[in-house]
mmCIF file with all atom_site columns, C-alpha atoms in Angstrom:
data_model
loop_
_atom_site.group_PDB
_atom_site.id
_atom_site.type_symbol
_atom_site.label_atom_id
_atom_site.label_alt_id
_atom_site.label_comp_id
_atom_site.label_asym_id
_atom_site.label_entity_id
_atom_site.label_seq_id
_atom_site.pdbx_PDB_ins_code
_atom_site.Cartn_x
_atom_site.Cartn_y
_atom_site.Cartn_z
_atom_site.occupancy
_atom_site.B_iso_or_equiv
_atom_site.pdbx_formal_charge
_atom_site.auth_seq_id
_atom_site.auth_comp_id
_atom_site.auth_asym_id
_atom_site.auth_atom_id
_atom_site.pdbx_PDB_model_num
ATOM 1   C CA . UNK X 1 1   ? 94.526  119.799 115.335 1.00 71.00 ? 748 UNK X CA 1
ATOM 2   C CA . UNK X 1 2   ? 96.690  122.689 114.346 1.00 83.00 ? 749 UNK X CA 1
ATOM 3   C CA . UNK X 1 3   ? 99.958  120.868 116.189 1.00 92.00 ? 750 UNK X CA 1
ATOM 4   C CA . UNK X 1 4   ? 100.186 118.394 113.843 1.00 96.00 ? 751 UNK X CA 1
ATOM 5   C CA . UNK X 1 5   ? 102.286 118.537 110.575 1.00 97.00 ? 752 UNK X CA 1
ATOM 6   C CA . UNK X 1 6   ? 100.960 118.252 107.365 1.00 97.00 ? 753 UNK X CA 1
ATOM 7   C CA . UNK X 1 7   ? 102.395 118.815 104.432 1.00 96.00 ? 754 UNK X CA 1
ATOM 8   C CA . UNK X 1 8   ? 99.900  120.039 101.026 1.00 95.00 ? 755 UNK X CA 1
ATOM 9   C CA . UNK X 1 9   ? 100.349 118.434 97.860  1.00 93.00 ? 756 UNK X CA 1
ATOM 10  C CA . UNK X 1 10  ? 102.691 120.708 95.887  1.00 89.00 ? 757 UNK X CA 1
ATOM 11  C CA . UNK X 1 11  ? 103.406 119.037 92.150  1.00 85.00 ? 758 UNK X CA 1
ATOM 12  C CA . UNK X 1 12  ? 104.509 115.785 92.326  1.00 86.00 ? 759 UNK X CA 1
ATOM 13  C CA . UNK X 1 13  ? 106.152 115.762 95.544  1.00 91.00 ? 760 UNK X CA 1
ATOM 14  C CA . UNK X 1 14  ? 104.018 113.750 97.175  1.00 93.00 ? 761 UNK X CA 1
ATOM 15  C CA . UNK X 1 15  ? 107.093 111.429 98.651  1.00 94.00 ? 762 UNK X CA 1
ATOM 16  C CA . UNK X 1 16  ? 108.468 114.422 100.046 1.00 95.00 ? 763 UNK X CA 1
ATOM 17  C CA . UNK X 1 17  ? 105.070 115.076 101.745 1.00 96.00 ? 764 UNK X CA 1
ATOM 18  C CA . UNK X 1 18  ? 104.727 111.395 102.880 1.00 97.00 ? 765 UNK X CA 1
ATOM 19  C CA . UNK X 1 19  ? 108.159 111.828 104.684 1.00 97.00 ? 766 UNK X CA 1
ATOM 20  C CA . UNK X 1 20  ? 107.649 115.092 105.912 1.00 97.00 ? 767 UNK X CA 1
ATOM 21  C CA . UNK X 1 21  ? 103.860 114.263 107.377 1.00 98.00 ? 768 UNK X CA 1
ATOM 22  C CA . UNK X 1 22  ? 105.339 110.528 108.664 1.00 98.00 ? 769 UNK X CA 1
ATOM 23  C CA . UNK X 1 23  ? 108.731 112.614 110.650 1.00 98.00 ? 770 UNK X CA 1
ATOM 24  C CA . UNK X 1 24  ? 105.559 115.766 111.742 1.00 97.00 ? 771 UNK X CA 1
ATOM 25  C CA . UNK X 1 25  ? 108.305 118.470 110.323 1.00 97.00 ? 772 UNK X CA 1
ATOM 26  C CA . UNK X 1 26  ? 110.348 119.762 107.268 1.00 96.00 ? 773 UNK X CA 1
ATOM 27  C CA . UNK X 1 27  ? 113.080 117.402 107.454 1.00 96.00 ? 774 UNK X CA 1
ATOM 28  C CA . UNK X 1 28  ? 113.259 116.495 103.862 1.00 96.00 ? 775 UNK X CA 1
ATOM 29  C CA . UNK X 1 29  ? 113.487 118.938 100.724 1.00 94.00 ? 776 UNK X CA 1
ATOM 30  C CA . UNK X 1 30  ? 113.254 117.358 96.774  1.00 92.00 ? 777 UNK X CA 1
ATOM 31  C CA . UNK X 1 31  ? 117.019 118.657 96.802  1.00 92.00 ? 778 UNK X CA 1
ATOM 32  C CA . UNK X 1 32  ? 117.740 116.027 99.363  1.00 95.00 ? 779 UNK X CA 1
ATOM 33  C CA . UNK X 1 33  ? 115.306 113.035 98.247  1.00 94.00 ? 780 UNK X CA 1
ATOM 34  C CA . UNK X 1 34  ? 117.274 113.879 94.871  1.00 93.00 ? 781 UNK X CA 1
ATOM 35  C CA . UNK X 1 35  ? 120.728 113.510 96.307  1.00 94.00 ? 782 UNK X CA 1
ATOM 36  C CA . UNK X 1 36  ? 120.067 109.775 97.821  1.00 94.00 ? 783 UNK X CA 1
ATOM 37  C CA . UNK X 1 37  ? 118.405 108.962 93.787  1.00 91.00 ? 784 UNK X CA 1
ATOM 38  C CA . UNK X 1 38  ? 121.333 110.209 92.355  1.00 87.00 ? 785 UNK X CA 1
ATOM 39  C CA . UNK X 1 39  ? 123.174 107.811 95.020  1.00 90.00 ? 786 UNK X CA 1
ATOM 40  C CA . UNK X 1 40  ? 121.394 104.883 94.422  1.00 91.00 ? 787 UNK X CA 1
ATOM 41  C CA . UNK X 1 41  ? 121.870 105.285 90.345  1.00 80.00 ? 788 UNK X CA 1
ATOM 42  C CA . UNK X 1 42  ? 125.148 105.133 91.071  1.00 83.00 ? 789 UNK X CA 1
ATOM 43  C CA . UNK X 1 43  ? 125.977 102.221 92.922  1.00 80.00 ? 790 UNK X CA 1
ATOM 44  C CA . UNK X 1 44  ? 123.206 101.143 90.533  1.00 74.00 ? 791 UNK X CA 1
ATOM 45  C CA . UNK X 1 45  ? 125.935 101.746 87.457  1.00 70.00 ? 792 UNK X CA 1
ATOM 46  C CA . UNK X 1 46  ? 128.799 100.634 89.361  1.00 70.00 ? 793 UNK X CA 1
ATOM 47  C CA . UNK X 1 47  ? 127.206 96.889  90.253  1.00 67.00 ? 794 UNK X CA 1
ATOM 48  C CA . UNK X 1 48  ? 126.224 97.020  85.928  1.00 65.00 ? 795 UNK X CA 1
ATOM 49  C CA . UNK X 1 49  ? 129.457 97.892  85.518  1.00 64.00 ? 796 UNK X CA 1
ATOM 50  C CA . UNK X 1 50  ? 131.133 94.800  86.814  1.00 63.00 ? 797 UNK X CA 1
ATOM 51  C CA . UNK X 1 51  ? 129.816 92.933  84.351  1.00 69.00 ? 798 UNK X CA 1
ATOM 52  C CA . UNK X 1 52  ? 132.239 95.161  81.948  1.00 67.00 ? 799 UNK X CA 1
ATOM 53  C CA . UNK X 1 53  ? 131.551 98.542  80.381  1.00 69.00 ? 800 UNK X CA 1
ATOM 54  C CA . UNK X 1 54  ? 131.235 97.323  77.136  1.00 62.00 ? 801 UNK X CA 1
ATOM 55  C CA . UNK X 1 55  ? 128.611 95.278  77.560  1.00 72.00 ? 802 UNK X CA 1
ATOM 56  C CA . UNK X 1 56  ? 125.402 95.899  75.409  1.00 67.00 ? 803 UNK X CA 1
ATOM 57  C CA . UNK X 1 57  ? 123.897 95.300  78.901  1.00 68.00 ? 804 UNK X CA 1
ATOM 58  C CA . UNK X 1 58  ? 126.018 98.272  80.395  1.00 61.00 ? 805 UNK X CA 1
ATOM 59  C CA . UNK X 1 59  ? 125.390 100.599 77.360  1.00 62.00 ? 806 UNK X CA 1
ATOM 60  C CA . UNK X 1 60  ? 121.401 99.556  77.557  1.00 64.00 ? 807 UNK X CA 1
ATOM 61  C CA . UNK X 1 61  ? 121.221 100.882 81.324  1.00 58.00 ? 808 UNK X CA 1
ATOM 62  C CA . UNK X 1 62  ? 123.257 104.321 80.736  1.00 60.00 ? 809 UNK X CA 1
ATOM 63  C CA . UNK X 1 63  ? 120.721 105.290 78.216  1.00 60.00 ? 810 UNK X CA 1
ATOM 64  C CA . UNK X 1 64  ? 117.405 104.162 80.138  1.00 68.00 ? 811 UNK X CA 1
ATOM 65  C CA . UNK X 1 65  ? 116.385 106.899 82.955  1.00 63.00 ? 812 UNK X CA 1
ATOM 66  C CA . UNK X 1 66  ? 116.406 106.361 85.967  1.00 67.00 ? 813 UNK X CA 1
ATOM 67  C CA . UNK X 1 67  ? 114.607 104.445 88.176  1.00 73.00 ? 814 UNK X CA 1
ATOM 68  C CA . UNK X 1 68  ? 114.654 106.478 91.327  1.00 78.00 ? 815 UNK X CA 1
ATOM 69  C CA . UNK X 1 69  ? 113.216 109.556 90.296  1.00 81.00 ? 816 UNK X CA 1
ATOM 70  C CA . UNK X 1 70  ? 111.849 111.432 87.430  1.00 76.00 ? 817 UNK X CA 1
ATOM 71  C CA . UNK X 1 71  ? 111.324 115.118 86.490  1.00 70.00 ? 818 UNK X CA 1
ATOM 72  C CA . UNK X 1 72  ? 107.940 115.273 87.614  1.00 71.00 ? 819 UNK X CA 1
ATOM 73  C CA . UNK X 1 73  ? 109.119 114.780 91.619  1.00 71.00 ? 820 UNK X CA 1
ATOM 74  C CA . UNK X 1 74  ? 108.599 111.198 92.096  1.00 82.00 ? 821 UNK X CA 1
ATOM 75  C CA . UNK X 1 75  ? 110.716 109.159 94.049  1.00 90.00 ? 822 UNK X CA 1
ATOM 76  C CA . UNK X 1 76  ? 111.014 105.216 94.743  1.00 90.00 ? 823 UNK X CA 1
ATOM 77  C CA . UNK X 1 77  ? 110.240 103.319 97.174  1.00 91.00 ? 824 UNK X CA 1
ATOM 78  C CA . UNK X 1 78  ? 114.363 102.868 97.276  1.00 92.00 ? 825 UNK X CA 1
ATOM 79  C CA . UNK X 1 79  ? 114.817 106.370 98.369  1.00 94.00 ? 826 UNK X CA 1
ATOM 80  C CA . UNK X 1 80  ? 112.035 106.469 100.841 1.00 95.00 ? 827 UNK X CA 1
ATOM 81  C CA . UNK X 1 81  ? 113.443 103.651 102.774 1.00 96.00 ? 828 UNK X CA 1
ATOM 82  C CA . UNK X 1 82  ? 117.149 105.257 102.508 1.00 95.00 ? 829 UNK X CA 1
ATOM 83  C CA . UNK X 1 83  ? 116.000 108.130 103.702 1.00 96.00 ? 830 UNK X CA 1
ATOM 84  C CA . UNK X 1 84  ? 114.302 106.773 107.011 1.00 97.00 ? 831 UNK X CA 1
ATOM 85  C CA . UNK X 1 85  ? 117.409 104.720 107.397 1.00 95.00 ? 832 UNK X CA 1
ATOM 86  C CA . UNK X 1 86  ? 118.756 108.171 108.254 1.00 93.00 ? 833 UNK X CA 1
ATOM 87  C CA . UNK X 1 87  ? 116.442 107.755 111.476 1.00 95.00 ? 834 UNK X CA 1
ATOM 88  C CA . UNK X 1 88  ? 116.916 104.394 112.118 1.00 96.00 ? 835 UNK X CA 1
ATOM 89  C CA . UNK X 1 89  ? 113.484 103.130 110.628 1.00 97.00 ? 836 UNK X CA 1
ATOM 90  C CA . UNK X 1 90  ? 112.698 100.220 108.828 1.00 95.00 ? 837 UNK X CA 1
ATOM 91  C CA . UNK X 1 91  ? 109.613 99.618  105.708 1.00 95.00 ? 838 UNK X CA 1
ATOM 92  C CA . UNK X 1 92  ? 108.118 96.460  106.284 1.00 94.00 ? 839 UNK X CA 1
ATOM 93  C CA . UNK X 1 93  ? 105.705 94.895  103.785 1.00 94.00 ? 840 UNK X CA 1
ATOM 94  C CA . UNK X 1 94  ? 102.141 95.184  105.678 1.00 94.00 ? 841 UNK X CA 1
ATOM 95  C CA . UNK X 1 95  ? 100.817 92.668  102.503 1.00 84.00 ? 842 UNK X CA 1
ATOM 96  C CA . UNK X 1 96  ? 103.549 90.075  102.626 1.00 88.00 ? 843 UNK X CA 1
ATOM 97  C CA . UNK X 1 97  ? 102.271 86.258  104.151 1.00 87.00 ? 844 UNK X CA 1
ATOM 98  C CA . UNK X 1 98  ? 104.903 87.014  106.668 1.00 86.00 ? 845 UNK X CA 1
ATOM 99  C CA . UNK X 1 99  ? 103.817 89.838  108.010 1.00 88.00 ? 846 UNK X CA 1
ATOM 100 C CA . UNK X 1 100 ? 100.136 88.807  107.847 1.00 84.00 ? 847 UNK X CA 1
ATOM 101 C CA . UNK X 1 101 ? 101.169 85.535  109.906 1.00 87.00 ? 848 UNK X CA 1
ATOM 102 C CA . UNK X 1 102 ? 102.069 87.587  112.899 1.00 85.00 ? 849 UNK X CA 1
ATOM 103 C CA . UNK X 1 103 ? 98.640  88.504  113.349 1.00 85.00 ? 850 UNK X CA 1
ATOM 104 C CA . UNK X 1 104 ? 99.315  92.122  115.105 1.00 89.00 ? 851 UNK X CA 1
ATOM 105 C CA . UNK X 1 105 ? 96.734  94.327  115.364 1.00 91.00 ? 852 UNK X CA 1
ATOM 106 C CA . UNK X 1 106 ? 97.511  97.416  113.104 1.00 94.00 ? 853 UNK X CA 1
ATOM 107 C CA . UNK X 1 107 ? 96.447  99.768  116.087 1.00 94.00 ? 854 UNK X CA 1
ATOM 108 C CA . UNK X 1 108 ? 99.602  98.454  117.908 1.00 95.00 ? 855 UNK X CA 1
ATOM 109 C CA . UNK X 1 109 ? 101.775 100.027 115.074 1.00 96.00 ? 856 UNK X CA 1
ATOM 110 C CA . UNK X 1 110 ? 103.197 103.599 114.970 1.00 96.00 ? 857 UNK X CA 1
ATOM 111 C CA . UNK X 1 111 ? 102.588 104.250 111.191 1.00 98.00 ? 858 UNK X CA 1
ATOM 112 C CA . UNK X 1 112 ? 102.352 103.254 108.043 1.00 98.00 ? 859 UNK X CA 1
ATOM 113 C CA . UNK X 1 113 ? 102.939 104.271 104.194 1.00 97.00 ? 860 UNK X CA 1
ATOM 114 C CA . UNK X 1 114 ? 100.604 103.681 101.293 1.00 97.00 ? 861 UNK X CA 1
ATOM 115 C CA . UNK X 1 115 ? 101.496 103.702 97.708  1.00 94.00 ? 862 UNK X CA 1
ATOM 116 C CA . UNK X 1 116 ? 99.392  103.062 94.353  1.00 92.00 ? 863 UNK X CA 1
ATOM 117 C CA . UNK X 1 117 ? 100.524 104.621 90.832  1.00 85.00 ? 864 UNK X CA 1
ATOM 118 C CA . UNK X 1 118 ? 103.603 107.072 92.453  1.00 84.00 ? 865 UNK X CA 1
ATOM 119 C CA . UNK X 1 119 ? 101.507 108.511 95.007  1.00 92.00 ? 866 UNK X CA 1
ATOM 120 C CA . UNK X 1 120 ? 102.307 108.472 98.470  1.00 95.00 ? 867 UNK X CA 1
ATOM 121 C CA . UNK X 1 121 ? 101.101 109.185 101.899 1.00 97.00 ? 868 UNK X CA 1
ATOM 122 C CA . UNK X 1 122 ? 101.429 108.736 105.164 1.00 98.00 ? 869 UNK X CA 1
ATOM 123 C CA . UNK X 1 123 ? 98.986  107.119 108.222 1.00 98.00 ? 870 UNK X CA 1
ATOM 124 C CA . UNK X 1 124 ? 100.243 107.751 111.659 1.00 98.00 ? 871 UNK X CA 1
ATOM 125 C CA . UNK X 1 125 ? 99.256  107.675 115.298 1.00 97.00 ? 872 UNK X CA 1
ATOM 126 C CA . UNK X 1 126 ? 99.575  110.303 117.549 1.00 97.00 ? 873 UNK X CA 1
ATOM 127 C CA . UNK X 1 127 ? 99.204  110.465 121.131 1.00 95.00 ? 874 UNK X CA 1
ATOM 128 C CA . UNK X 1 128 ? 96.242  107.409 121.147 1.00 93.00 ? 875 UNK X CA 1
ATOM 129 C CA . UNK X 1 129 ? 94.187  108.375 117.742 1.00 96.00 ? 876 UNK X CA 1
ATOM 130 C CA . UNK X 1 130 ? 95.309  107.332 114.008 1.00 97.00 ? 877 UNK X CA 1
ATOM 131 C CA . UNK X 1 131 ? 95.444  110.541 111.468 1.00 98.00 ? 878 UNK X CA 1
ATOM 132 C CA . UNK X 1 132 ? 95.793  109.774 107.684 1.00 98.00 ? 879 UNK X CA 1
ATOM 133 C CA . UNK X 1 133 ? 97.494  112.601 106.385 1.00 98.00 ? 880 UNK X CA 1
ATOM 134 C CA . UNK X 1 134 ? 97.199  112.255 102.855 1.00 97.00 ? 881 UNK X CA 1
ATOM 135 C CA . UNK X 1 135 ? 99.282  115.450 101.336 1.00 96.00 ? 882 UNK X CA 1
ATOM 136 C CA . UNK X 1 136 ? 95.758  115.369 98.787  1.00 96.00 ? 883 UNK X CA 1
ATOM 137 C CA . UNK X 1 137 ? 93.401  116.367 101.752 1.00 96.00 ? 884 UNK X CA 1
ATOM 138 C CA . UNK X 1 138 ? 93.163  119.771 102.593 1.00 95.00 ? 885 UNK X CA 1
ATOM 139 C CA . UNK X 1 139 ? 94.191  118.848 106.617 1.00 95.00 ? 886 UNK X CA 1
ATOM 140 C CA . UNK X 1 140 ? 94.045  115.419 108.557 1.00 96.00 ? 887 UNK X CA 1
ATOM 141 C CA . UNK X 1 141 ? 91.743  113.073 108.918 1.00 97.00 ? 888 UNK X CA 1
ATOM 142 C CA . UNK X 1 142 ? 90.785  111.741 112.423 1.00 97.00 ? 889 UNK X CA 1
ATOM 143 C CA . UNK X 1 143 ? 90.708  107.771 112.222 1.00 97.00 ? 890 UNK X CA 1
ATOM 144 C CA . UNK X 1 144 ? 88.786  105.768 114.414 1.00 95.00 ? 891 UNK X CA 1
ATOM 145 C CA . UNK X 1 145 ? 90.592  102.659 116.137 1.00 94.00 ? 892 UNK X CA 1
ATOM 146 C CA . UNK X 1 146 ? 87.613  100.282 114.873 1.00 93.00 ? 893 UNK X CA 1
ATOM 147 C CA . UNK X 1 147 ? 87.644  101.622 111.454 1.00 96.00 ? 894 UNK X CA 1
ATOM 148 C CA . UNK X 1 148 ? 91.698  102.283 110.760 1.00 97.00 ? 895 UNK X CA 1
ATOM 149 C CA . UNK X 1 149 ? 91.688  98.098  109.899 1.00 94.00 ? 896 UNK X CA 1
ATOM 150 C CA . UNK X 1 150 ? 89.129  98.662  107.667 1.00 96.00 ? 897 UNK X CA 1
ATOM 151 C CA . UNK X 1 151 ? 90.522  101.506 106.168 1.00 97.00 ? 898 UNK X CA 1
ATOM 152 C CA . UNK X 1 152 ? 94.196  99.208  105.391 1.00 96.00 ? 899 UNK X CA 1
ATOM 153 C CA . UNK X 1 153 ? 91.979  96.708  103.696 1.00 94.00 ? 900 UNK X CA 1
ATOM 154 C CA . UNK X 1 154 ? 89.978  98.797  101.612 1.00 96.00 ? 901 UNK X CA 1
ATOM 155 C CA . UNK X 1 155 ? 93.137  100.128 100.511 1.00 96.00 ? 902 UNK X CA 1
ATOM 156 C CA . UNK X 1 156 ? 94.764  97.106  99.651  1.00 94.00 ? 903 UNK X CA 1
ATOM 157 C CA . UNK X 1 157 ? 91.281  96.091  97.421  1.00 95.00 ? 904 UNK X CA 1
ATOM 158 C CA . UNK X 1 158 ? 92.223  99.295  95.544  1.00 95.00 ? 905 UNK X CA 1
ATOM 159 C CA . UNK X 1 159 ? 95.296  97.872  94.809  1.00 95.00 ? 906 UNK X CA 1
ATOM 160 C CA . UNK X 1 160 ? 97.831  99.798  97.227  1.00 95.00 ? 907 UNK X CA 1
ATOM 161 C CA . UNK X 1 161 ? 101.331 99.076  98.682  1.00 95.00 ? 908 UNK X CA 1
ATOM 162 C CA . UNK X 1 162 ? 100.968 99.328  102.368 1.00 97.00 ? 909 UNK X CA 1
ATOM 163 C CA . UNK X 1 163 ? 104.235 99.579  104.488 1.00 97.00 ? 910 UNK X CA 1
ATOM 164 C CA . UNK X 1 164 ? 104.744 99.012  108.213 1.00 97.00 ? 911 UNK X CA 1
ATOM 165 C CA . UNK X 1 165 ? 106.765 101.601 109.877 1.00 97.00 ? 912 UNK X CA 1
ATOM 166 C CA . UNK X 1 166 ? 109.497 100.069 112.609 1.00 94.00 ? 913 UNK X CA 1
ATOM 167 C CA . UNK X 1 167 ? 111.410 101.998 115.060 1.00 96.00 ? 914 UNK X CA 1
ATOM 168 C CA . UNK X 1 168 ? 111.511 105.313 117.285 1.00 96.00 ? 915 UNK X CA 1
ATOM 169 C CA . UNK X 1 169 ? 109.695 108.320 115.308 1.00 96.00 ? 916 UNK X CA 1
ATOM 170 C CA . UNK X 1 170 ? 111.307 111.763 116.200 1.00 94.00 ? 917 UNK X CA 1
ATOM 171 C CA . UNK X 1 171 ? 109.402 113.865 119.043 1.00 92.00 ? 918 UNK X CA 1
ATOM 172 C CA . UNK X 1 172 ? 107.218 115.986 118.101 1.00 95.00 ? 919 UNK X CA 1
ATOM 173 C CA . UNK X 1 173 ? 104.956 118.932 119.231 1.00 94.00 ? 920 UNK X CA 1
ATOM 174 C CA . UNK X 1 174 ? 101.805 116.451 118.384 1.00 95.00 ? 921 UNK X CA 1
ATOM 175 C CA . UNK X 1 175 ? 102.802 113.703 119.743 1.00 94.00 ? 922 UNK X CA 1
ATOM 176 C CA . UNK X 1 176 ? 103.176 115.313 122.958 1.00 94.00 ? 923 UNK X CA 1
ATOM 177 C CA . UNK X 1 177 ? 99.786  117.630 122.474 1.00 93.00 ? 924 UNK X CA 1
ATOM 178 C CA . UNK X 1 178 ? 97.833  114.442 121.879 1.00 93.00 ? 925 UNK X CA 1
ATOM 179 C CA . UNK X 1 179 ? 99.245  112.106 124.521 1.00 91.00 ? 926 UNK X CA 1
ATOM 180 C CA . UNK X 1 180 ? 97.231  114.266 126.785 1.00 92.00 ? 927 UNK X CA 1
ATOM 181 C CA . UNK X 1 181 ? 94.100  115.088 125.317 1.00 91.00 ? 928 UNK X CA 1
ATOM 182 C CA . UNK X 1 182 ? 91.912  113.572 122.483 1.00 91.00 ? 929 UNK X CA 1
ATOM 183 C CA . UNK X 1 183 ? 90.695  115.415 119.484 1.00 90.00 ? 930 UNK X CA 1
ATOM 184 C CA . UNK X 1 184 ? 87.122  115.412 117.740 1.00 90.00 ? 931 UNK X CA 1
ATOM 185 C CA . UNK X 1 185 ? 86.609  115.878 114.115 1.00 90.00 ? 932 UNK X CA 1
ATOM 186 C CA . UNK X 1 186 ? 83.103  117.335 113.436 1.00 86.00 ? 933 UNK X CA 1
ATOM 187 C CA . UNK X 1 187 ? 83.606  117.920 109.225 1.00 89.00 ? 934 UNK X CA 1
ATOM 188 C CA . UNK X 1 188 ? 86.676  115.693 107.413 1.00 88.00 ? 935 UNK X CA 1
ATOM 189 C CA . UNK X 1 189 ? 88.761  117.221 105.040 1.00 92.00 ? 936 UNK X CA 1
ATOM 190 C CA . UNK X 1 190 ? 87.835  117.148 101.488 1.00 93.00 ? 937 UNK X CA 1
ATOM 191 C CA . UNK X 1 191 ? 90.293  116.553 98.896  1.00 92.00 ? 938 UNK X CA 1
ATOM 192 C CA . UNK X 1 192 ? 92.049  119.594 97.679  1.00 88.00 ? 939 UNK X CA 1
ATOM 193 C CA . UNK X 1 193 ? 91.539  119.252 94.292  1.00 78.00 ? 940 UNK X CA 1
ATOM 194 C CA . UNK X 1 194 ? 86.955  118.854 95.473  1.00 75.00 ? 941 UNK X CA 1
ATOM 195 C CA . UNK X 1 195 ? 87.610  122.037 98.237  1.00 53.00 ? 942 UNK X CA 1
ATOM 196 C CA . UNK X 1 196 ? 89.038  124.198 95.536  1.00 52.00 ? 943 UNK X CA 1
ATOM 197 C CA . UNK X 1 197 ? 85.874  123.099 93.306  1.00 49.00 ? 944 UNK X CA 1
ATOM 198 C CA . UNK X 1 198 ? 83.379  123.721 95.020  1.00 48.00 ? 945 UNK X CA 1
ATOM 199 C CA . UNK X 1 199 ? 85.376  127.574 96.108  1.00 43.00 ? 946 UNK X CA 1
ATOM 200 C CA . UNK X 1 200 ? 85.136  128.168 92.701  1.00 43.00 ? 947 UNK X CA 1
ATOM 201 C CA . UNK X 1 201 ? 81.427  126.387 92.380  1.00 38.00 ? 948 UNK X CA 1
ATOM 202 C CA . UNK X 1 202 ? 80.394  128.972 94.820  1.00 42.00 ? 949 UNK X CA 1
ATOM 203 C CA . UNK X 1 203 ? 82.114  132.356 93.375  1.00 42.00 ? 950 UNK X CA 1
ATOM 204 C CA . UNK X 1 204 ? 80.309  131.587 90.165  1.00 45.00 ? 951 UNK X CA 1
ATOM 205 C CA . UNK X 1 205 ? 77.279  131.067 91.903  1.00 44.00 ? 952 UNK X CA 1
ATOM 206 C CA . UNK X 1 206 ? 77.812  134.309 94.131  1.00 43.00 ? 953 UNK X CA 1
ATOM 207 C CA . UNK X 1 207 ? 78.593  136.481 90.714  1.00 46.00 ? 954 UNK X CA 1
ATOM 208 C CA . UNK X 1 208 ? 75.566  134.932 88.959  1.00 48.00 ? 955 UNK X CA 1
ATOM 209 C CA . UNK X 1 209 ? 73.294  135.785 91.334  1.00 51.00 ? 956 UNK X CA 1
ATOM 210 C CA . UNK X 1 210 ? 74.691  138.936 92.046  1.00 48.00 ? 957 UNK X CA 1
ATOM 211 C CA . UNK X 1 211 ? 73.985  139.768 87.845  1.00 47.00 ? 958 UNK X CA 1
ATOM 212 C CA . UNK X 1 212 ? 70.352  138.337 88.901  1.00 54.00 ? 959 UNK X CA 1
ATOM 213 C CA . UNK X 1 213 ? 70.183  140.699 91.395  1.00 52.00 ? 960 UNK X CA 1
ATOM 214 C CA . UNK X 1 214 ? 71.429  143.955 89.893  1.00 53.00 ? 961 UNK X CA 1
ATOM 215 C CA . UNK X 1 215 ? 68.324  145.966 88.220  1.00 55.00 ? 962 UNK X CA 1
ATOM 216 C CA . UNK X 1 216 ? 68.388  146.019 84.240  1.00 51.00 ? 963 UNK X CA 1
ATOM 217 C CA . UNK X 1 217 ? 68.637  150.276 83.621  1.00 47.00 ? 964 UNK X CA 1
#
């Protein structure tokens, strides 16, 4: 699986990453997710501003930050949909009754975004197989077709957004890799934060029994 993109977890970029993984290259950087924020507070400031500048309600949103983005690298929903506007993609609601009353089988979708307390990532099929590629796991994760619907409603129990990618996703080198062939996942990826555990779990262990091992003079 080395042709397909994906994006570690660096910070708090994890919208970035969601982007990045969904498009399967580095087309977005925090400087540009950061641009179409400051954007969005704008015409944000100029539709409070109609209501006249010296307004308590005015003054009241000038001093609250925004919501867009923060310092830590988040980003809102807002910008992630302006930014796939940029390649003619649309977010739709996967929990809304609408979307639920077309009844269409998630494995007929291209991809999908997942969101629960600012922290995004990305599902997507490539070729015929469904790959989460969570910027948290250390690589992606091989979905099965049968279990990729219960994956989406396990996540919504847990309390996550879930939005419906529409529209033509950019080539790319997996895409094109895995529309001929089929991969097999032996081991899934742990979690980064679990892989670099138990690295560490294991070092410790190595230089305790190495002190075990070395005779007392």
């Amino acid at each position: 699986m080395d042709s397909i993109f994906h994006e570690k977890q660096e910070g708090s970029l994890c919208a970035q990453h969601c982007l990045n993984n969904l498009l399967q290259g580095e087309y977005f950087t925090p400087v540009d997710l950061s641009s179409i924020a400051h954007q969005l507070d704008e015409e944000e400031r100029m539709r409070m501003a109609e209501g006249g500048m010296a307004s308590e309600e005015y003054r009241t949103f000038l001093q609250q930050p925004s919501g867009n983005m923060d310092d830590s690298g988040f980003f809102s929903i807002q910008v992630i949909s302006n930014a796939l506007r940029v390649w003619g993609l649309e977010l739709i609601l996967f929990n809304s009754p609408e979307y639920q009353r077309l009844m269409i089988n998630p494995i007929n979708e291209k991809a999908f975004i997942c969101n629960y307390k600012e922290h995004w990532f990305t599902i997507r099929k490539l070729g015929q197989q469904w790959f989460n590629l969570n910027s948290l796991l250390t690589g992606p994760e091989l979905i099965s077709d049968t279990y990729l619907a219960l994956f989406l409603a396990q996540l919504q129990q847990e309390g996550y957004s879930i939005f419906v990618i529409r529209g033509n996703l950019p080539e790319c080198e997996a895409e094109q890799i895995l529309g001929i062939m089929r991969v097999h996942q032996q081991q899934r990826p742990r979690l980064i934060g679990e892989d670099e555990a138990q690295t560490i779990f294991k070092f410790d262990l190595f230089i305790e029994q190495s002190v075990r091992a070395t005779p007392r003079k």
